[in-house]
Short mmCIF file of C-alpha atoms in Angstrom, two decimals:
data_model
loop_
_atom_site.label_atom_id
_atom_site.label_comp_id
_atom_site.label_asym_id
_atom_site.label_seq_id
_atom_site.Cartn_x
_atom_site.Cartn_y
_atom_site.Cartn_z
CA UNK A 630 28.54 -10.93 4.21
CA UNK A 631 29.97 -13.82 2.19
CA UNK A 632 29.19 -17.47 1.71
CA UNK A 633 30.12 -20.48 -0.36
CA UNK A 634 26.58 -22.01 -0.57
CA UNK A 635 27.94 -25.53 -1.06
CA UNK A 636 29.92 -24.75 -4.24
CA UNK A 637 33.50 -23.72 -4.96
CA UNK A 638 32.30 -20.22 -5.69
CA UNK A 639 32.23 -17.42 -3.11
CA UNK A 640 29.23 -15.13 -3.16
CA UNK A 641 29.33 -11.70 -1.53
CA UNK A 642 26.24 -9.77 -0.32
CA UNK A 643 26.65 -6.04 -0.77
CA UNK A 644 24.36 -3.12 0.10
CA UNK A 645 24.21 -0.55 -2.66
CA UNK A 646 24.75 3.15 -2.30
CA UNK A 647 21.60 4.02 -4.24
CA UNK A 648 22.13 6.91 -6.66
CA UNK A 649 20.06 10.02 -6.21
CA UNK A 650 19.51 10.56 -9.93
CA UNK A 651 20.53 8.79 -13.15
CA UNK A 652 23.25 11.48 -13.55
CA UNK A 653 24.86 10.53 -10.30
CA UNK A 654 28.28 8.83 -9.92
CA UNK A 655 28.58 6.41 -12.87
CA UNK A 656 29.64 3.49 -10.68
CA UNK A 657 26.58 3.91 -8.43
CA UNK A 658 24.30 4.23 -11.37
CA UNK A 659 25.72 1.14 -13.04
CA UNK A 660 25.30 -0.88 -9.85
CA UNK A 661 21.70 0.22 -9.67
CA UNK A 662 21.19 -0.73 -13.33
CA UNK A 663 22.62 -4.17 -12.62
CA UNK A 664 20.40 -4.55 -9.61
CA UNK A 665 17.22 -3.78 -11.65
CA UNK A 666 18.30 -5.94 -14.59
CA UNK A 667 18.62 -8.99 -12.36
CA UNK A 668 15.37 -8.24 -10.53
CA UNK A 669 13.46 -7.92 -13.81
CA UNK A 670 15.13 -11.02 -15.34
CA UNK A 671 14.15 -13.13 -12.30
CA UNK A 672 10.50 -12.05 -12.53
CA UNK A 673 10.34 -12.29 -16.36
CA UNK A 674 11.57 -15.89 -16.17
CA UNK A 675 8.32 -16.66 -14.30
CA UNK A 676 5.61 -14.59 -15.90
CA UNK A 677 7.11 -13.68 -19.28
CA UNK A 678 5.56 -10.16 -19.21
CA UNK A 679 7.81 -7.35 -20.54
CA UNK A 680 5.18 -4.72 -19.78
CA UNK A 681 5.51 -5.06 -16.02
CA UNK A 682 9.29 -4.34 -16.03
CA UNK A 683 10.69 -0.89 -15.27
CA UNK A 684 13.37 1.23 -16.87
CA UNK A 685 16.02 2.42 -14.44
CA UNK A 686 14.89 6.06 -14.75
CA UNK A 687 11.30 5.07 -13.97
CA UNK A 688 12.18 2.95 -11.00
CA UNK A 689 14.81 5.14 -9.24
CA UNK A 690 12.38 7.82 -7.92
CA UNK A 691 10.44 5.12 -6.03
CA UNK A 692 13.61 4.17 -4.15
CA UNK A 693 13.62 7.57 -2.48
CA UNK A 694 10.05 7.75 -1.19
CA UNK A 695 10.12 10.35 1.65
CA UNK A 696 10.19 8.56 4.97
CA UNK A 697 10.51 5.17 3.33
CA UNK A 698 13.73 4.95 1.27
CA UNK A 699 14.56 1.57 -0.27
CA UNK A 700 17.65 -0.29 0.83
CA UNK A 701 18.94 -2.32 -2.10
CA UNK A 702 21.25 -5.36 -1.96
CA UNK A 703 23.06 -7.48 -4.50
CA UNK A 704 24.95 -10.75 -4.46
CA UNK A 705 28.15 -10.78 -6.52
CA UNK A 706 30.14 -13.76 -7.74
CA UNK A 707 33.95 -14.04 -7.76
CA UNK A 708 34.08 -11.99 -10.93
CA UNK A 709 32.08 -9.20 -9.47
CA UNK A 710 28.94 -9.89 -11.52
CA UNK A 711 25.56 -9.35 -9.97
CA UNK A 712 23.77 -12.71 -9.63
CA UNK A 713 20.96 -11.74 -7.27
CA UNK A 714 19.12 -8.60 -6.14
CA UNK A 715 17.09 -7.81 -3.06
CA UNK A 716 15.26 -4.92 -1.38
CA UNK A 717 14.25 -3.96 2.11
CA UNK A 718 11.43 -1.35 2.42
CA UNK A 719 9.90 0.09 5.53
CA UNK A 720 8.90 3.37 7.09
CA UNK A 721 11.62 5.05 9.08
CA UNK A 722 9.12 6.47 11.54
CA UNK A 723 9.80 5.24 15.10
CA UNK A 724 7.52 2.42 16.20
CA UNK A 725 7.06 0.99 12.69
CA UNK A 726 6.46 -2.75 12.98
CA UNK A 727 6.15 -3.89 9.35
CA UNK A 728 8.40 -4.15 6.32
CA UNK A 729 8.54 -5.54 2.77
CA UNK A 730 11.29 -7.80 1.55
CA UNK A 731 11.99 -8.93 -2.02
CA UNK A 732 14.66 -10.85 -3.80
CA UNK A 733 15.42 -12.40 -7.17
CA UNK A 734 18.20 -14.63 -8.43
CA UNK A 735 19.45 -14.47 -12.00
CA UNK A 736 17.84 -17.43 -13.91
CA UNK A 737 21.18 -18.99 -14.84
CA UNK A 738 22.39 -18.96 -11.20
CA UNK A 739 19.38 -20.35 -9.41
CA UNK A 740 19.32 -23.46 -7.15
CA UNK A 741 22.81 -22.79 -5.79
CA UNK A 742 21.87 -21.36 -2.35
CA UNK A 743 22.28 -17.77 -3.44
CA UNK A 744 18.67 -16.88 -2.62
CA UNK A 745 19.02 -18.37 0.83
CA UNK A 746 22.15 -16.31 1.47
CA UNK A 747 20.40 -13.07 0.45
CA UNK A 748 17.17 -13.93 2.28
CA UNK A 749 19.14 -14.54 5.47
CA UNK A 750 20.66 -11.06 5.16
CA UNK A 751 17.31 -9.36 4.58
CA UNK A 752 15.56 -11.20 7.40
CA UNK A 753 18.47 -10.41 9.80
CA UNK A 754 18.03 -6.74 8.90
CA UNK A 755 14.29 -6.91 9.62
CA UNK A 756 14.89 -8.47 12.99
CA UNK A 757 17.61 -5.94 13.87
CA UNK A 758 15.18 -3.11 13.10
CA UNK A 759 12.46 -4.64 15.25
CA UNK A 760 10.09 -5.37 12.37
CA UNK A 761 7.66 -8.14 13.43
CA UNK A 762 5.51 -8.34 10.26
CA UNK A 763 7.27 -9.03 7.00
CA UNK A 764 5.56 -9.24 3.64
CA UNK A 765 6.69 -10.11 0.11
CA UNK A 766 5.15 -10.23 -3.34
CA UNK A 767 6.16 -13.27 -5.35
CA UNK A 768 5.21 -13.20 -9.02
CA UNK A 769 3.60 -16.35 -10.46
CA UNK A 770 2.68 -17.68 -13.85
CA UNK A 771 -0.90 -17.00 -14.79
CA UNK A 772 -3.47 -19.10 -12.97
CA UNK A 773 -7.19 -19.07 -12.70
CA UNK A 774 -9.13 -17.51 -9.79
CA UNK A 775 -9.76 -20.90 -8.15
CA UNK A 776 -7.64 -23.76 -6.80
CA UNK A 777 -7.11 -27.17 -8.33
CA UNK A 778 -4.74 -30.08 -8.39
CA UNK A 779 -1.16 -28.81 -8.07
CA UNK A 780 -2.18 -25.43 -6.65
CA UNK A 781 -2.17 -23.86 -3.18
CA UNK A 782 -5.42 -21.98 -2.49
CA UNK A 783 -5.28 -18.56 -0.87
CA UNK A 784 -6.96 -18.49 2.57
CA UNK A 785 -9.20 -15.68 1.28
CA UNK A 786 -10.94 -18.27 -0.88
CA UNK A 787 -9.96 -16.45 -4.07
CA UNK A 788 -6.94 -17.35 -6.19
CA UNK A 789 -4.17 -19.93 -5.94
CA UNK A 790 -0.51 -20.36 -6.80
CA UNK A 791 1.23 -23.41 -8.31
CA UNK A 792 2.71 -25.61 -5.63
CA UNK A 793 5.71 -26.49 -7.87
CA UNK A 794 6.89 -22.91 -8.47
CA UNK A 795 10.36 -22.18 -7.09
CA UNK A 796 9.16 -19.11 -5.17
CA UNK A 797 6.33 -21.04 -3.53
CA UNK A 798 8.68 -23.81 -2.41
CA UNK A 799 11.29 -21.28 -1.23
CA UNK A 800 8.93 -19.19 0.90
CA UNK A 801 7.12 -22.20 2.37
CA UNK A 802 10.48 -23.74 3.31
CA UNK A 803 11.45 -20.59 5.20
CA UNK A 804 8.29 -20.50 7.21
CA UNK A 805 6.39 -17.82 5.28
CA UNK A 806 2.58 -18.01 5.15
CA UNK A 807 0.68 -17.64 1.86
CA UNK A 808 -2.08 -15.03 2.36
CA UNK A 809 -3.50 -13.51 -0.82
CA UNK A 810 -3.37 -13.41 -4.63
CA UNK A 811 -3.15 -10.32 -6.79
CA UNK A 812 -4.28 -10.57 -10.44
CA UNK A 813 -2.23 -8.73 -13.05
CA UNK A 814 -4.50 -7.44 -15.83
CA UNK A 815 -3.90 -5.67 -19.10
CA UNK A 816 -6.13 -3.41 -21.15
CA UNK A 817 -4.94 -3.01 -24.72
CA UNK A 818 -5.30 0.50 -26.10
CA UNK A 819 -7.20 1.87 -27.81
CA UNK A 820 -10.13 0.46 -25.80
CA UNK A 821 -13.59 -0.23 -27.21
CA UNK A 822 -14.94 3.32 -27.03
CA UNK A 823 -18.58 2.30 -27.23
CA UNK A 824 -18.23 0.01 -24.22
CA UNK A 825 -16.38 2.64 -22.14
CA UNK A 826 -18.95 5.34 -23.00
CA UNK A 827 -21.83 3.07 -22.05
CA UNK A 828 -20.21 2.17 -18.73
CA UNK A 829 -19.54 5.87 -18.05
CA UNK A 830 -23.19 6.74 -18.58
CA UNK A 831 -24.31 3.89 -16.30
CA UNK A 832 -21.87 4.86 -13.58
CA UNK A 833 -22.64 8.54 -13.76
CA UNK A 834 -26.39 7.74 -13.50
CA UNK A 835 -25.80 5.54 -10.47
CA UNK A 836 -23.66 8.20 -8.79
CA UNK A 837 -26.21 10.91 -9.47
CA UNK A 838 -25.83 14.62 -8.83
CA UNK A 839 -24.40 14.07 -5.37
CA UNK A 840 -20.92 13.30 -6.72
CA UNK A 841 -18.59 15.26 -8.98
CA UNK A 842 -15.49 14.03 -10.82
CA UNK A 843 -12.21 15.94 -10.96
CA UNK A 844 -9.01 15.18 -12.87
CA UNK A 845 -5.52 16.66 -12.79
CA UNK A 846 -1.98 15.80 -13.83
CA UNK A 847 1.08 16.36 -11.68
CA UNK A 848 0.84 18.04 -8.28
CA UNK A 849 -2.42 17.87 -6.36
CA UNK A 850 -4.21 21.24 -6.12
CA UNK A 851 -3.79 22.72 -2.67
CA UNK A 852 -7.51 22.53 -1.94
CA UNK A 853 -7.40 18.74 -2.24
CA UNK A 854 -4.16 17.94 -0.44
CA UNK A 855 -5.67 16.96 2.92
CA UNK A 856 -8.45 14.96 1.25
CA UNK A 857 -5.95 13.02 -0.86
CA UNK A 858 -3.87 12.41 2.30
CA UNK A 859 -6.92 10.84 3.93
CA UNK A 860 -7.53 8.63 0.89
CA UNK A 861 -3.88 7.45 0.92
CA UNK A 862 -4.23 6.70 4.68
CA UNK A 863 -7.41 4.72 4.06
CA UNK A 864 -5.56 2.61 1.42
CA UNK A 865 -3.79 1.02 4.37
CA UNK A 866 -7.09 0.17 6.15
CA UNK A 867 -9.78 -0.14 3.50
CA UNK A 868 -8.10 -2.07 0.66
CA UNK A 869 -8.46 -5.85 0.68
CA UNK A 870 -5.64 -7.46 2.65
CA UNK A 871 -7.10 -10.85 3.62
CA UNK A 872 -6.08 -11.55 7.21
CA UNK A 873 -2.75 -9.78 6.79
CA UNK A 874 -3.75 -6.32 8.00
CA UNK A 875 -0.93 -3.84 8.31
CA UNK A 876 -0.68 -0.96 10.75
CA UNK A 877 -2.41 2.21 9.64
CA UNK A 878 -0.09 4.27 7.41
CA UNK A 879 -0.97 7.84 8.15
CA UNK A 880 -0.50 10.43 5.40
CA UNK A 881 -0.53 14.22 5.70
CA UNK A 882 -0.82 16.90 3.04
CA UNK A 883 2.87 17.55 3.47
CA UNK A 884 3.71 13.93 2.87
CA UNK A 885 1.56 13.84 -0.25
CA UNK A 886 3.41 16.88 -1.69
CA UNK A 887 6.88 15.47 -0.83
CA UNK A 888 5.99 12.17 -2.46
CA UNK A 889 4.67 13.90 -5.56
CA UNK A 890 7.89 15.99 -5.88
CA UNK A 891 10.05 12.93 -5.59
CA UNK A 892 8.06 10.87 -8.15
CA UNK A 893 8.16 13.87 -10.53
CA UNK A 894 11.93 13.47 -10.92
CA UNK A 895 11.29 10.44 -13.16
CA UNK A 896 10.22 10.34 -16.81
CA UNK A 897 6.49 10.08 -16.17
CA UNK A 898 3.37 12.01 -15.27
CA UNK A 899 0.89 11.10 -12.57
CA UNK A 900 -2.71 11.39 -13.61
CA UNK A 901 -5.26 11.60 -10.77
CA UNK A 902 -9.01 11.14 -11.05
CA UNK A 903 -10.97 11.95 -7.89
CA UNK A 904 -14.64 12.03 -6.97
CA UNK A 905 -16.08 14.69 -4.68
CA UNK A 906 -19.09 14.28 -2.43
CA UNK A 907 -20.84 17.51 -3.30
CA UNK A 908 -22.63 17.89 0.02
CA UNK A 909 -19.46 17.64 2.07
CA UNK A 910 -17.17 19.25 -0.62
CA UNK A 911 -14.69 16.45 0.19
CA UNK A 912 -13.01 13.80 -1.96
CA UNK A 913 -14.30 10.34 -1.24
CA UNK A 914 -12.54 8.32 -3.96
CA UNK A 915 -9.53 8.52 -6.18
CA UNK A 916 -7.59 6.61 -8.88
CA UNK A 917 -4.06 7.34 -10.03
CA UNK A 918 -2.26 6.27 -13.20
CA UNK A 919 1.44 6.64 -13.85
CA UNK A 920 1.91 7.69 -17.47
CA UNK A 921 5.43 7.29 -19.00
CA UNK A 922 6.93 9.93 -21.21
CA UNK A 923 7.83 7.25 -23.75
CA UNK A 924 4.58 6.55 -25.65
CA UNK A 925 5.78 2.98 -26.26
CA UNK A 926 5.68 2.17 -22.55
CA UNK A 927 2.49 0.98 -20.79
CA UNK A 928 0.52 3.07 -18.34
CA UNK A 929 0.67 1.69 -14.84
CA UNK A 930 -2.45 1.80 -12.66
CA UNK A 931 -1.64 2.87 -9.16
CA UNK A 932 -3.97 3.12 -6.18
CA UNK A 933 -7.74 3.16 -6.62
CA UNK A 934 -10.02 3.53 -3.62
CA UNK A 935 -13.59 4.60 -2.64
CA UNK A 936 -14.13 5.21 1.01
CA UNK A 937 -16.22 2.47 2.53
CA UNK A 938 -19.00 4.83 3.56
CA UNK A 939 -19.52 5.92 -0.01
CA UNK A 940 -19.51 2.57 -1.74
CA UNK A 941 -22.52 1.26 -3.63
CA UNK A 942 -22.81 4.22 -6.03
CA UNK A 943 -20.64 2.87 -8.85
CA UNK A 944 -17.95 5.36 -8.00
CA UNK A 945 -15.19 2.86 -8.62
CA UNK A 946 -16.59 2.26 -12.11
CA UNK A 947 -16.76 6.02 -12.68
CA UNK A 948 -13.16 6.54 -11.63
CA UNK A 949 -11.95 3.71 -13.84
CA UNK A 950 -13.71 4.75 -17.06
CA UNK A 951 -12.84 8.40 -16.68
CA UNK A 952 -9.21 7.38 -16.20
CA UNK A 953 -9.27 5.33 -19.46
CA UNK A 954 -11.00 8.14 -21.37
CA UNK A 955 -8.48 10.69 -20.09
CA UNK A 956 -5.50 8.52 -21.00
CA UNK A 957 -6.74 8.02 -24.54
CA UNK A 958 -7.58 11.68 -25.00
CA UNK A 959 -4.51 13.35 -23.38
CA UNK A 960 -1.87 10.67 -23.80
CA UNK A 961 -2.67 8.95 -27.09
CA UNK A 962 -0.58 6.12 -28.48
CA UNK A 963 0.15 4.26 -25.29
CA UNK A 964 -0.08 0.49 -25.87
CA UNK A 965 -1.87 -0.54 -22.70
CA UNK A 966 -2.83 0.00 -19.10
CA UNK A 967 -1.62 -2.57 -16.56
CA UNK A 968 -3.28 -2.99 -13.20
CA UNK A 969 -3.01 -5.23 -10.09
CA UNK A 970 -6.07 -6.16 -7.99
CA UNK A 971 -6.73 -8.60 -5.12
CA UNK A 972 -8.64 -11.63 -6.39
CA UNK A 973 -11.26 -11.13 -3.74
CA UNK A 974 -11.83 -7.52 -4.89
CA UNK A 975 -14.69 -8.58 -7.11
CA UNK A 976 -16.20 -5.07 -7.47
CA UNK A 977 -13.02 -3.78 -9.09
CA UNK A 978 -12.46 -6.91 -11.12
CA UNK A 979 -16.00 -6.58 -12.44
CA UNK A 980 -15.31 -3.09 -13.86
CA UNK A 981 -11.96 -4.17 -15.20
CA UNK A 982 -13.42 -7.13 -17.03
CA UNK A 983 -16.33 -5.06 -18.30
CA UNK A 984 -14.04 -2.49 -19.99
CA UNK A 985 -11.77 -5.20 -21.50
CA UNK A 986 -8.97 -5.91 -19.03
CA UNK A 987 -7.59 -9.44 -19.45
CA UNK A 988 -5.77 -11.36 -16.74
CA UNK A 989 -2.12 -11.90 -17.78
CA UNK A 990 -0.44 -13.06 -14.58
CA UNK A 991 -0.62 -13.11 -10.82
CA UNK A 992 1.44 -12.65 -7.72
CA UNK A 993 1.21 -14.31 -4.36
CA UNK A 994 1.36 -12.13 -1.24
CA UNK A 995 3.16 -13.84 1.65
CA UNK A 996 3.63 -12.89 5.25
CA UNK A 997 6.03 -13.82 8.07
CA UNK A 998 5.35 -12.94 11.72
CA UNK A 999 8.53 -12.83 13.70
#
C-alpha cells in the first residue's frame, strides 16, 4: 500500500515479518528494531518518560503471545527509512469480535498524512477480519484526575485528556470515542520501608486467617494453574472498563503455561503474588510484576485482580505490599516500579498512593464500533 499524502514524497506501508528471536535473520531483526524505535519515539515525544519504553529483547516475546500474535506494520519513505509504526492485535480464535490498534509517527515526520495512511490500513484489516470493536491506547501528557478548561472529560467521570493533543484530535476526527483514562504511576525504589510494613500489617489484619499469600517466580506451580487461568479470565470481565466492555477472554491452564513459556524467552522474570481463600483452597486474587534482568531497568506491574466476591478484605493492598517487599528483597537495586490503573479504580489508586506511587502520565483509551 502506497500513498503520496499531499506531498512530493511517496510513503509505503509494509507488514513486517516479525522475528522469532533476537538471533533471527538480521534484516528481520533490524526492521523490528526500527519499528520499536519509532513507536517509542512517538510516545516519548508526548509523555517524556523513558521508563515506559521497552528494549527490543523485552518487547519481542509479547509479539508472539500464543493465540494472539501481533501483526506489525511500518511506513517507509523514499529512502527506505521507517517513519511510522503500527500494530494490530487480536485473538485468532474463530468468532473473535474485538481487536487493538496502535500507531505512532516519528516526531519529525508528523502532520504530513502518514498517520492517516497507516490508520486506513489497520482499520481496513480490522474490517476484513470481521472485528466490530476496536480499541486503542493513546498516551497523554500528565493531567489531573478531573476535567477543566481545555480538557475532554472521560465518560466514567474520572480523568481527562487535553483537547489540543495531536492524538486526541486525530482519533476524534476519525470517529473514535473517548472512553476511559489510565493513570501511569511510578514508585521510586527503595520504598519507605516503615510505610510498607505498616500497610502490610493493616492489610493482613483485615484479611484475617481466612486468606493465605503465596509467591513464586517463573512458571506457575501445577496446583495453581487452573486457578490462575480463572483469574486471567476474570481480568476481562472484572477489571474497570467504563462502558467499553470486551467479550470474555477465556483462559485455560494450558494457555497460561504456553504464555509463560513464551514470555520466558525474554530477558526478564515474572514474579507472581497470589492470595488463597483457605476454606476453598483456591486462589482468589493475584498480582504479577515483570522484573528485567538488567537491574537498571524498571519493574513493570502487570495484572492485579481480586475476584469481586472476595473484595472488601484489603486483599488488593496485601498483594501490592507483598509484591513491593519481594522485589526489594529478591531483586535489589531496581530503580522503580511502574504501574497503570484506571482513574476510576480508586481502591487500587488508594493503595498505590499510600505506598508512595506518584502519577507521572496518563493514557486515554478509545473505542470504535464498526
